[in-house]
Amino acid sequence: MKSKDAYNYERDFLCQTYSRPPILFVKGEDCRLWDAEGKSYLDLVGGLAVCSLGHCHHKVIEAIKSQSTSLIHTSNLYYTEPQLELAKKLSELSFGGKTFFCNSGAEANEAAIKLARLYGKGRHTILTAKGSFHGRTLATLSATGQEKIQKGFSPLVSGFKYIEFNSLKSAEDAIDEDTVAIMLEPVQGESGIWQAEREYLLGLRDLCDKYDLLLIFDEVQTGIGRCGYLFAYQFYGIEPDVITLAKGLAGGLPIGAMIAKKGVADLFTPGSHASTFGGNPVSCSASLAVLSVVANEGFLQDVRDTGDYLRKRLKEIPSVKDVRGMGLMIGATIDGDAKKVVADCCQKGLLINAPTPQILRFVPPLIITKEEIDEAISILKEVVSIQVA
Ligand code: PLP
């Protein structure tokens, strides 16, 4: 198959839920992808913050190969070792919580929402932030504070109230006798990389303690080293009651996880929640391989350093107005059409992403080097200077 065939296949055989360029990728290695015609691309999208160790990292390949030759699936009617080992590892690396495994970020958030409802014993309102993104299932798009995501899908799931991000007053004003939790991303990803302030999160922790609310961090995008800490909450020095993970957790294989503090997690009992594929041994083995690399202070320090370097280099580009983010989760507002910049960069062999018409997002593999960043910046500079001229 060639790249030019892709669109016709999609038109005839796929639900057309994505708008994408006519490029068919056939191979990946580290931070590079190759299309069916042999053209190479420097990848600063990283499978949308998923390919934490780049494409086809040898440790991930070894884990997949070795697990898939012994056991691929059993269902959750039985135990498998990789699932148990991964749950133990996540508990040790986080706040000693217990994990429910699923297959995606939306499912991890669904689990958190269900757990919050059990916690509430009748209280059921969850406060979420305007500009947030929590997924595309009915409950998680209802939790998402963006009308464009919800459009056409009414009636929404009830029980969500939207507060201003980074406004403690907005949170406190919204709390009433029905409120059971506050759920938010430490750094909002899909609306353009907006970071929560430390004082805000400390204040939310206090509010949750005062009113007996669960503090749920959606770390689907921010987690697994993306922000230069294994979990973004560790940067802030507070502990949420629940975190949700997906994206980078298994380096490209589907997985989702909801980790809750012990007393809270125990509200789930046999029959209250389930997932056929959740905690699949191949995905869990891949995840253990990812964590064996990412969960090391030296690696995380490198992520912080390369993130600083990418931000510094982006600031050199005249039409880039604002550069922000943590670690390798970076946003830049530009003077110009971000979607066009993305398309032109793609032509020149650089993959970046534009979550909104004026914002560029950079979520490259965490192993990206400074030389690769220099290469990306020189393509970006060229594209942006042509656009602005
Ligand atoms: N939560 C956050 C913060 C996300 O960024 C995303 C996806 O972009 C999701 C949830 C949904 O994850 P998934 O697409 O795996 O369902």
Short mmCIF file of C-alpha atoms and ligand atoms in Angstrom, two decimals:
data_model
loop_
_atom_site.label_atom_id
_atom_site.label_comp_id
_atom_site.label_asym_id
_atom_site.label_seq_id
_atom_site.Cartn_x
_atom_site.Cartn_y
_atom_site.Cartn_z
CA MET A 1 0.00 0.00 0.00
CA LYS A 2 1.17 3.55 -0.76
CA SER A 3 0.44 6.82 1.05
CA LYS A 4 -1.87 7.96 -1.76
CA ASP A 5 -4.13 4.91 -1.22
CA ALA A 6 -4.76 5.73 2.44
CA TYR A 7 -7.47 8.34 1.96
CA ASN A 8 -9.58 6.13 -0.33
CA TYR A 9 -9.42 3.25 2.15
CA GLU A 10 -10.44 5.61 4.92
CA ARG A 11 -13.32 7.06 2.90
CA ASP A 12 -14.65 3.59 2.06
CA PHE A 13 -13.90 1.57 5.18
CA LEU A 14 -13.30 3.78 8.22
CA CYS A 15 -15.48 6.14 10.22
CA GLN A 16 -13.92 9.43 9.24
CA THR A 17 -13.36 10.79 12.73
CA TYR A 18 -9.89 12.16 12.03
CA SER A 19 -8.60 14.72 9.59
CA ARG A 20 -5.09 13.70 8.64
CA PRO A 21 -2.55 14.18 5.88
CA PRO A 22 -2.17 11.43 3.25
CA ILE A 23 0.84 9.83 4.90
CA LEU A 24 1.09 6.13 5.59
CA PHE A 25 3.71 5.30 8.19
CA VAL A 26 5.43 1.94 7.94
CA LYS A 27 8.43 2.17 10.26
CA GLY A 28 9.64 3.96 13.37
CA GLU A 29 12.90 4.18 15.28
CA ASP A 30 13.65 6.48 18.21
CA CYS A 31 12.35 9.94 17.20
CA ARG A 32 11.93 9.14 13.49
CA LEU A 33 9.15 7.73 11.35
CA TRP A 34 9.27 6.60 7.72
CA ASP A 35 6.38 6.62 5.29
CA ALA A 36 5.60 4.03 2.61
CA GLU A 37 7.64 5.99 0.07
CA GLY A 38 10.73 5.98 2.30
CA LYS A 39 10.56 9.65 3.35
CA SER A 40 11.69 10.19 6.94
CA TYR A 41 10.08 12.48 9.51
CA LEU A 42 11.39 13.85 12.79
CA ASP A 43 8.56 13.12 15.21
CA LEU A 44 7.76 15.73 17.87
CA VAL A 45 4.24 14.38 18.27
CA GLY A 46 5.36 11.03 19.67
CA GLY A 47 2.03 9.30 19.04
CA LEU A 48 0.37 12.18 20.94
CA ALA A 49 2.51 11.94 24.08
CA VAL A 50 2.43 8.15 23.97
CA CYS A 51 5.77 6.93 22.60
CA SER A 52 7.67 7.93 25.73
CA LEU A 53 10.79 5.94 24.77
CA GLY A 54 10.49 6.76 21.08
CA HIS A 55 9.51 4.29 18.40
CA CYS A 56 10.39 0.64 18.81
CA HIS A 57 12.63 0.97 21.86
CA HIS A 58 14.58 -2.25 22.29
CA LYS A 59 13.39 -2.80 25.89
CA VAL A 60 9.73 -2.44 24.88
CA ILE A 61 10.24 -4.78 21.91
CA GLU A 62 11.95 -7.39 24.12
CA ALA A 63 9.15 -7.22 26.69
CA ILE A 64 6.43 -7.58 24.04
CA LYS A 65 8.25 -10.40 22.27
CA SER A 66 8.97 -12.35 25.39
CA GLN A 67 5.46 -11.98 26.86
CA SER A 68 3.65 -12.65 23.59
CA THR A 69 5.45 -15.93 23.06
CA SER A 70 4.33 -17.21 26.47
CA LEU A 71 0.87 -15.71 27.15
CA ILE A 72 -1.17 -13.00 25.41
CA HIS A 73 -4.52 -12.89 27.17
CA THR A 74 -6.51 -14.64 29.88
CA SER A 75 -9.24 -12.10 30.87
CA ASN A 76 -9.53 -10.85 34.41
CA LEU A 77 -11.16 -14.07 35.57
CA TYR A 78 -7.59 -15.17 36.35
CA TYR A 79 -4.30 -13.68 37.52
CA THR A 80 -1.27 -12.93 35.35
CA GLU A 81 2.10 -11.96 36.71
CA PRO A 82 2.81 -8.80 34.65
CA GLN A 83 -0.47 -7.23 35.86
CA LEU A 84 0.36 -7.96 39.51
CA GLU A 85 3.94 -6.74 39.13
CA LEU A 86 2.85 -3.55 37.40
CA ALA A 87 0.26 -2.77 40.08
CA LYS A 88 2.95 -3.23 42.75
CA LYS A 89 5.38 -1.01 40.86
CA LEU A 90 2.80 1.76 40.36
CA SER A 91 1.89 1.62 44.04
CA GLU A 92 5.53 1.93 45.09
CA LEU A 93 6.21 4.73 42.64
CA SER A 94 3.10 6.77 43.53
CA PHE A 95 1.38 7.21 46.89
CA GLY A 96 0.96 3.58 47.81
CA GLY A 97 -2.35 3.28 46.01
CA LYS A 98 -4.17 0.42 44.36
CA THR A 99 -4.73 0.23 40.61
CA PHE A 100 -7.66 -0.58 38.34
CA PHE A 101 -6.41 -1.38 34.83
CA CYS A 102 -8.23 -0.54 31.61
CA ASN A 103 -7.20 0.36 28.06
CA SER A 104 -7.28 4.12 27.57
CA GLY A 105 -7.33 7.49 29.23
CA ALA A 106 -11.09 7.91 28.92
CA GLU A 107 -11.64 4.54 30.58
CA ALA A 108 -9.25 5.42 33.39
CA ASN A 109 -11.28 8.59 33.99
CA GLU A 110 -14.55 6.65 33.81
CA ALA A 111 -13.19 4.45 36.59
CA ALA A 112 -12.31 7.52 38.65
CA ILE A 113 -15.78 9.00 38.10
CA LYS A 114 -17.48 5.76 39.15
CA LEU A 115 -15.24 5.49 42.20
CA ALA A 116 -16.09 9.08 43.17
CA ARG A 117 -19.80 8.27 42.98
CA LEU A 118 -19.30 5.33 45.33
CA TYR A 119 -17.28 7.58 47.65
CA GLY A 120 -20.06 10.17 47.66
CA LYS A 121 -22.81 7.80 48.86
CA GLY A 122 -25.37 10.09 47.23
CA ARG A 123 -23.20 13.17 46.72
CA HIS A 124 -22.28 13.03 43.07
CA THR A 125 -21.17 16.36 41.60
CA ILE A 126 -17.61 16.48 40.30
CA LEU A 127 -16.03 19.87 39.64
CA THR A 128 -13.93 19.95 36.47
CA ALA A 129 -12.12 22.84 34.83
CA LYS A 130 -13.07 24.93 31.84
CA GLY A 131 -10.68 24.10 28.99
CA SER A 132 -10.12 20.60 30.36
CA PHE A 133 -10.08 17.38 28.37
CA HIS A 134 -10.94 14.04 29.94
CA GLY A 135 -11.91 11.84 27.00
CA ARG A 136 -14.58 11.06 24.43
CA THR A 137 -16.86 8.55 26.15
CA LEU A 138 -20.17 10.00 27.24
CA ALA A 139 -19.21 10.52 30.89
CA THR A 140 -15.73 11.83 30.14
CA LEU A 141 -16.89 14.24 27.44
CA SER A 142 -19.48 15.45 29.93
CA ALA A 143 -16.62 15.97 32.40
CA THR A 144 -14.67 17.87 29.73
CA GLY A 145 -15.09 21.61 30.08
CA GLN A 146 -15.23 22.38 26.36
CA GLU A 147 -18.48 22.81 24.45
CA LYS A 148 -16.92 21.90 21.10
CA ILE A 149 -16.23 18.37 22.40
CA GLN A 150 -19.80 17.99 23.70
CA LYS A 151 -21.61 19.43 20.67
CA GLY A 152 -24.20 17.04 19.24
CA PHE A 153 -24.08 14.54 22.09
CA SER A 154 -26.80 15.80 24.43
CA PRO A 155 -28.15 14.80 26.81
CA LEU A 156 -24.85 14.77 28.62
CA VAL A 157 -24.16 12.70 31.71
CA SER A 158 -25.22 14.85 34.66
CA GLY A 159 -23.14 15.56 37.73
CA PHE A 160 -20.37 17.82 36.40
CA LYS A 161 -19.89 21.52 37.16
CA TYR A 162 -17.21 23.56 35.35
CA ILE A 163 -14.93 25.88 37.28
CA GLU A 164 -12.32 28.41 36.13
CA PHE A 165 -8.89 26.80 35.88
CA ASN A 166 -6.42 28.35 38.33
CA SER A 167 -9.15 30.17 40.30
CA LEU A 168 -9.48 28.89 43.83
CA LYS A 169 -12.44 31.18 44.40
CA SER A 170 -14.30 29.61 41.49
CA ALA A 171 -13.75 26.17 43.05
CA GLU A 172 -14.84 27.25 46.51
CA ASP A 173 -17.93 29.03 45.16
CA ALA A 174 -18.96 25.90 43.24
CA ILE A 175 -18.79 23.50 46.19
CA ASP A 176 -22.15 22.56 47.66
CA GLU A 177 -23.66 19.64 49.60
CA ASP A 178 -23.75 17.55 46.41
CA THR A 179 -20.05 17.91 45.59
CA VAL A 180 -17.92 14.80 45.89
CA ALA A 181 -14.71 15.48 43.94
CA ILE A 182 -12.55 17.89 42.00
CA MET A 183 -10.98 16.43 38.88
CA LEU A 184 -8.38 18.23 36.81
CA GLU A 185 -5.23 18.02 34.73
CA PRO A 186 -2.11 19.48 36.40
CA VAL A 187 -1.26 20.81 32.93
CA GLN A 188 -4.15 21.12 30.49
CA GLY A 189 -3.01 19.48 27.27
CA GLU A 190 -5.70 19.50 24.62
CA SER A 191 -6.62 23.16 25.04
CA GLY A 192 -3.06 24.35 24.53
CA ILE A 193 -0.72 23.49 27.45
CA TRP A 194 -1.87 25.53 30.43
CA GLN A 195 -0.16 24.77 33.70
CA ALA A 196 -1.86 24.79 37.11
CA GLU A 197 -0.22 27.13 39.61
CA ARG A 198 1.26 25.54 42.72
CA GLU A 199 -0.81 27.74 45.08
CA TYR A 200 -3.95 26.73 43.22
CA LEU A 201 -3.34 23.01 43.62
CA LEU A 202 -2.31 23.43 47.27
CA GLY A 203 -5.55 25.36 47.79
CA LEU A 204 -7.60 22.65 46.06
CA ARG A 205 -5.99 20.03 48.32
CA ASP A 206 -7.08 22.07 51.36
CA LEU A 207 -10.62 22.49 50.01
CA CYS A 208 -10.87 18.75 49.38
CA ASP A 209 -9.71 18.00 52.93
CA LYS A 210 -12.10 20.58 54.39
CA TYR A 211 -15.19 19.37 52.50
CA ASP A 212 -14.32 15.65 52.29
CA LEU A 213 -13.90 15.68 48.50
CA LEU A 214 -11.68 13.45 46.38
CA LEU A 215 -8.90 15.24 44.56
CA ILE A 216 -8.53 13.46 41.22
CA PHE A 217 -5.64 14.32 38.91
CA ASP A 218 -6.04 13.33 35.29
CA GLU A 219 -2.40 12.51 34.52
CA VAL A 220 -3.23 10.72 31.28
CA GLN A 221 -1.00 13.17 29.40
CA THR A 222 1.16 14.65 32.18
CA GLY A 223 2.18 11.33 33.74
CA ILE A 224 5.04 8.88 33.11
CA GLY A 225 7.83 11.44 32.94
CA ARG A 226 6.18 13.77 30.44
CA CYS A 227 6.54 16.79 32.73
CA GLY A 228 10.01 15.87 34.02
CA TYR A 229 8.61 14.07 37.06
CA LEU A 230 7.24 10.56 37.00
CA PHE A 231 3.85 12.07 37.89
CA ALA A 232 3.25 15.80 37.58
CA TYR A 233 1.75 15.95 41.10
CA GLN A 234 5.23 15.19 42.45
CA PHE A 235 6.44 18.55 41.17
CA TYR A 236 3.76 20.33 43.19
CA GLY A 237 4.50 18.52 46.44
CA ILE A 238 0.91 17.51 47.14
CA GLU A 239 -0.82 14.16 46.95
CA PRO A 240 -4.08 13.70 45.10
CA ASP A 241 -6.42 10.87 46.19
CA VAL A 242 -6.70 9.44 42.70
CA ILE A 243 -4.62 9.66 39.54
CA THR A 244 -5.45 8.41 36.07
CA LEU A 245 -2.82 7.31 33.55
CA ALA A 246 -2.71 6.06 29.97
CA LYS A 247 -0.76 7.48 26.99
CA GLY A 248 2.96 7.00 27.86
CA LEU A 249 2.39 4.18 30.33
CA ALA A 250 3.15 1.30 27.96
CA GLY A 251 5.22 3.18 25.36
CA GLY A 252 2.66 2.68 22.56
CA LEU A 253 0.60 -0.33 23.61
CA PRO A 254 -2.96 0.36 24.77
CA ILE A 255 -3.31 0.64 28.53
CA GLY A 256 -5.08 2.79 31.09
CA ALA A 257 -4.78 2.85 34.86
CA MET A 258 -6.62 4.47 37.71
CA ILE A 259 -4.67 4.54 40.97
CA ALA A 260 -6.53 5.42 44.15
CA LYS A 261 -5.45 5.69 47.78
CA LYS A 262 -6.06 2.47 49.61
CA GLY A 263 -9.24 3.28 51.59
CA VAL A 264 -10.81 4.84 48.51
CA ALA A 265 -9.79 2.08 46.10
CA ASP A 266 -11.43 -0.47 48.39
CA LEU A 267 -14.85 0.98 47.49
CA PHE A 268 -14.54 -1.05 44.29
CA THR A 269 -15.59 -4.61 45.05
CA PRO A 270 -16.15 -7.62 42.75
CA GLY A 271 -18.81 -6.66 40.21
CA SER A 272 -18.58 -2.88 40.61
CA HIS A 273 -16.25 -2.36 37.66
CA ALA A 274 -14.44 -4.45 35.05
CA SER A 275 -12.60 -4.49 31.74
CA THR A 276 -12.07 -7.54 29.54
CA PHE A 277 -8.69 -6.39 28.24
CA GLY A 278 -7.64 -4.23 31.20
CA GLY A 279 -4.24 -5.20 32.57
CA ASN A 280 -3.48 -7.40 29.59
CA PRO A 281 -0.12 -9.15 30.18
CA VAL A 282 1.53 -7.87 26.98
CA SER A 283 0.66 -4.23 27.71
CA CYS A 284 1.68 -4.64 31.35
CA SER A 285 5.03 -6.16 30.36
CA ALA A 286 5.66 -3.27 27.98
CA SER A 287 4.75 -0.87 30.77
CA LEU A 288 7.21 -2.48 33.20
CA ALA A 289 9.89 -2.02 30.52
CA VAL A 290 8.96 1.66 30.11
CA LEU A 291 9.04 2.26 33.86
CA SER A 292 12.42 0.53 34.19
CA VAL A 293 13.80 3.38 32.07
CA VAL A 294 11.61 6.37 32.89
CA ALA A 295 11.34 5.97 36.67
CA ASN A 296 14.93 7.05 37.27
CA GLU A 297 15.96 10.46 38.54
CA GLY A 298 18.74 10.78 35.92
CA PHE A 299 16.28 10.15 33.08
CA LEU A 300 13.74 12.59 34.54
CA GLN A 301 16.44 15.25 34.96
CA ASP A 302 17.29 14.82 31.26
CA VAL A 303 13.61 15.36 30.39
CA ARG A 304 13.62 18.60 32.40
CA ASP A 305 16.86 19.72 30.69
CA THR A 306 15.78 18.92 27.13
CA GLY A 307 12.42 20.54 27.87
CA ASP A 308 14.19 23.73 29.01
CA TYR A 309 16.33 23.60 25.89
CA LEU A 310 13.34 23.21 23.55
CA ARG A 311 11.55 26.10 25.27
CA LYS A 312 14.67 28.28 24.99
CA ARG A 313 15.06 27.52 21.28
CA LEU A 314 11.35 28.15 20.57
CA LYS A 315 11.63 31.58 22.16
CA GLU A 316 14.18 32.52 19.47
CA ILE A 317 11.50 32.39 16.77
CA PRO A 318 10.14 35.93 16.31
CA SER A 319 6.49 35.01 15.64
CA VAL A 320 6.33 32.70 18.64
CA LYS A 321 4.59 34.81 21.27
CA ASP A 322 4.40 32.67 24.35
CA VAL A 323 6.22 29.46 25.23
CA ARG A 324 5.08 27.43 28.21
CA GLY A 325 4.80 24.01 29.75
CA MET A 326 6.70 21.57 31.93
CA GLY A 327 9.34 19.05 30.91
CA LEU A 328 8.55 17.86 27.40
CA MET A 329 4.93 18.97 27.40
CA ILE A 330 5.26 22.30 25.67
CA GLY A 331 2.90 24.79 24.06
CA ALA A 332 3.66 27.87 21.99
CA THR A 333 1.20 30.50 20.87
CA ILE A 334 2.13 31.86 17.46
CA ASP A 335 1.33 34.83 15.33
CA GLY A 336 -0.12 33.00 12.36
CA ASP A 337 -2.05 29.91 11.38
CA ALA A 338 -0.83 27.01 13.53
CA LYS A 339 -2.62 24.38 11.41
CA LYS A 340 -0.81 25.69 8.30
CA VAL A 341 2.52 25.66 10.16
CA VAL A 342 1.87 22.02 11.08
CA ALA A 343 1.06 21.13 7.46
CA ASP A 344 4.13 22.94 6.09
CA CYS A 345 6.43 21.36 8.69
CA CYS A 346 5.04 17.97 7.75
CA GLN A 347 5.95 18.61 4.10
CA LYS A 348 9.49 19.30 5.27
CA GLY A 349 9.68 16.16 7.35
CA LEU A 350 8.84 17.51 10.82
CA LEU A 351 5.80 16.32 12.78
CA ILE A 352 4.29 18.75 15.28
CA ASN A 353 0.71 19.29 16.37
CA ALA A 354 -1.73 22.21 16.74
CA PRO A 355 -4.43 21.63 19.36
CA THR A 356 -5.99 25.03 18.57
CA PRO A 357 -5.69 27.38 15.54
CA GLN A 358 -2.98 29.50 17.18
CA ILE A 359 -1.15 27.06 19.41
CA LEU A 360 1.59 24.58 18.58
CA ARG A 361 2.08 21.59 20.87
CA PHE A 362 5.33 19.68 21.32
CA VAL A 363 5.15 16.31 23.10
CA PRO A 364 8.11 14.44 21.58
CA PRO A 365 9.52 11.13 22.76
CA LEU A 366 11.23 11.73 26.11
CA ILE A 367 14.51 10.51 24.62
CA ILE A 368 14.76 13.37 22.11
CA THR A 369 18.27 14.85 21.87
CA LYS A 370 19.37 18.49 21.68
CA GLU A 371 20.62 17.84 18.11
CA GLU A 372 17.14 16.66 17.10
CA ILE A 373 15.66 19.73 18.75
CA ASP A 374 18.06 21.93 16.73
CA GLU A 375 16.95 20.16 13.55
CA ALA A 376 13.28 20.72 14.42
CA ILE A 377 13.84 24.39 15.25
CA SER A 378 15.59 25.07 11.95
CA ILE A 379 12.66 23.58 9.99
CA LEU A 380 10.15 25.45 12.14
CA LYS A 381 12.02 28.75 11.73
CA GLU A 382 12.04 28.34 7.96
CA VAL A 383 8.31 27.50 7.81
CA VAL A 384 7.26 30.27 10.14
CA SER A 385 9.39 32.90 8.37
CA ILE A 386 7.80 32.04 5.01
CA GLN A 387 4.30 32.22 6.53
CA VAL A 388 4.86 35.53 8.24
CA ALA A 389 6.73 37.16 5.30
N1 PLP B 1 -7.30 12.83 29.61
C1 PLP B 1 -6.36 13.60 29.07
C2 PLP B 1 -5.70 14.64 29.92
C3 PLP B 1 -5.99 13.45 27.73
O1 PLP B 1 -5.05 14.24 27.21
C4 PLP B 1 -6.63 12.45 26.97
C5 PLP B 1 -6.30 12.28 25.54
O2 PLP B 1 -5.77 13.12 24.90
C6 PLP B 1 -7.61 11.66 27.58
C7 PLP B 1 -7.91 11.86 28.90
C8 PLP B 1 -8.31 10.58 26.81
O3 PLP B 1 -7.43 9.54 26.58
P1 PLP B 1 -7.79 8.42 25.49
O4 PLP B 1 -7.77 9.05 24.15
O5 PLP B 1 -6.72 7.39 25.68
O6 PLP B 1 -9.14 7.89 25.84
#
